[in-house]
Amino acid sequence: MLASEGESKFEQQVQAWSDRLAMLRLRLNVKKTEYLTIDPKEPSSIKINGTEITRTTTFKYLGSATALRQIGFETILA
């Protein structure tokens, strides 16, 4: 998981991560990569190696999901 306060910084972090993986002969699966923002109304576009990644409203991790609602985030346990 990566986090950043700004879209451009976040895009730089993701690209640096992808580049490091490539140095180890690994590849980031862009089709399965998603990102979550705090403000769903804010226009946003994040690209990795020129490919736009999907924006989501739910983040799943170890059996729980964090979902973006109109008033903020809520955690849903599975």
mmCIF file of C-alpha atoms in Angstrom:
data_model
loop_
_atom_site.group_PDB
_atom_site.id
_atom_site.type_symbol
_atom_site.label_atom_id
_atom_site.label_comp_id
_atom_site.label_asym_id
_atom_site.label_seq_id
_atom_site.Cartn_x
_atom_site.Cartn_y
_atom_site.Cartn_z
ATOM 1 C CA MET A 1 0.000 0.000 0.000
ATOM 2 C CA LEU A 2 1.242 3.478 -0.883
ATOM 3 C CA ALA A 3 -0.111 6.786 0.453
ATOM 4 C CA SER A 4 0.467 10.390 -0.491
ATOM 5 C CA GLU A 5 -1.041 13.824 0.057
ATOM 6 C CA GLY A 6 -0.950 14.803 -3.602
ATOM 7 C CA GLU A 7 -1.830 13.158 -6.888
ATOM 8 C CA SER A 8 1.463 13.967 -8.627
ATOM 9 C CA LYS A 9 3.537 12.698 -5.668
ATOM 10 C CA PHE A 10 1.466 9.533 -5.575
ATOM 11 C CA GLU A 11 1.945 8.952 -9.291
ATOM 12 C CA GLN A 12 5.720 9.391 -8.821
ATOM 13 C CA GLN A 13 5.706 6.851 -5.950
ATOM 14 C CA VAL A 14 3.777 4.301 -8.001
ATOM 15 C CA GLN A 15 6.062 4.764 -11.007
ATOM 16 C CA ALA A 16 9.168 4.416 -8.794
ATOM 17 C CA TRP A 17 7.721 1.213 -7.307
ATOM 18 C CA SER A 18 7.044 -0.161 -10.792
ATOM 19 C CA ASP A 19 10.599 0.750 -11.864
ATOM 20 C CA ARG A 20 12.109 -1.006 -8.810
ATOM 21 C CA LEU A 21 10.091 -4.127 -9.540
ATOM 22 C CA ALA A 22 11.325 -4.064 -13.149
ATOM 23 C CA MET A 23 14.933 -3.920 -11.912
ATOM 24 C CA LEU A 24 14.219 -7.181 -10.057
ATOM 25 C CA ARG A 25 12.664 -8.634 -13.220
ATOM 26 C CA LEU A 26 9.196 -8.400 -11.699
ATOM 27 C CA ARG A 27 6.178 -6.632 -13.110
ATOM 28 C CA LEU A 28 3.362 -4.681 -11.497
ATOM 29 C CA ASN A 29 -0.009 -5.984 -12.722
ATOM 30 C CA VAL A 30 -1.604 -2.707 -13.817
ATOM 31 C CA LYS A 31 -4.917 -4.433 -14.613
ATOM 32 C CA LYS A 32 -5.297 -5.432 -10.932
ATOM 33 C CA THR A 33 -3.921 -2.189 -9.485
ATOM 34 C CA GLU A 34 -6.458 0.272 -8.058
ATOM 35 C CA TYR A 35 -6.312 3.498 -6.076
ATOM 36 C CA LEU A 36 -8.616 5.185 -3.573
ATOM 37 C CA THR A 37 -8.928 8.939 -3.021
ATOM 38 C CA ILE A 38 -10.474 10.838 -0.138
ATOM 39 C CA ASP A 39 -12.510 13.185 -2.358
ATOM 40 C CA PRO A 40 -14.506 11.175 -4.925
ATOM 41 C CA LYS A 41 -15.651 14.373 -6.684
ATOM 42 C CA GLU A 42 -12.083 15.494 -7.390
ATOM 43 C CA PRO A 43 -11.036 14.640 -10.951
ATOM 44 C CA SER A 44 -8.086 12.293 -10.871
ATOM 45 C CA SER A 45 -6.047 10.187 -13.264
ATOM 46 C CA ILE A 46 -3.054 8.070 -12.216
ATOM 47 C CA LYS A 47 -0.898 6.363 -14.831
ATOM 48 C CA ILE A 48 1.775 3.666 -14.592
ATOM 49 C CA ASN A 49 4.021 3.349 -17.633
ATOM 50 C CA GLY A 50 1.427 5.313 -19.612
ATOM 51 C CA THR A 51 -1.489 3.056 -18.598
ATOM 52 C CA GLU A 52 -4.262 4.587 -16.494
ATOM 53 C CA ILE A 53 -5.098 2.643 -13.328
ATOM 54 C CA THR A 54 -8.618 2.140 -11.984
ATOM 55 C CA ARG A 55 -10.040 4.366 -9.273
ATOM 56 C CA THR A 56 -12.097 2.561 -6.606
ATOM 57 C CA THR A 57 -14.313 3.404 -3.632
ATOM 58 C CA THR A 58 -13.461 0.274 -1.591
ATOM 59 C CA PHE A 59 -10.087 -0.975 -0.335
ATOM 60 C CA LYS A 60 -9.940 -4.646 0.698
ATOM 61 C CA TYR A 61 -7.166 -5.898 2.989
ATOM 62 C CA LEU A 62 -6.910 -9.091 5.067
ATOM 63 C CA GLY A 63 -10.631 -9.793 5.295
ATOM 64 C CA SER A 64 -11.855 -6.266 5.878
ATOM 65 C CA ALA A 65 -12.879 -3.525 3.497
ATOM 66 C CA THR A 66 -12.553 0.228 3.861
ATOM 67 C CA ALA A 67 -15.270 1.971 1.888
ATOM 68 C CA LEU A 68 -15.558 5.611 0.932
ATOM 69 C CA ARG A 69 -18.927 7.075 1.887
ATOM 70 C CA GLN A 70 -20.246 10.610 1.453
ATOM 71 C CA ILE A 71 -19.182 11.615 4.977
ATOM 72 C CA GLY A 72 -15.875 9.745 5.106
ATOM 73 C CA PHE A 73 -14.496 6.237 5.369
ATOM 74 C CA GLU A 74 -15.973 3.243 7.162
ATOM 75 C CA THR A 75 -14.433 -0.165 7.780
ATOM 76 C CA ILE A 76 -16.468 -3.273 7.044
ATOM 77 C CA LEU A 77 -15.276 -6.534 8.596
ATOM 78 C CA ALA A 78 -15.829 -9.681 6.566
#
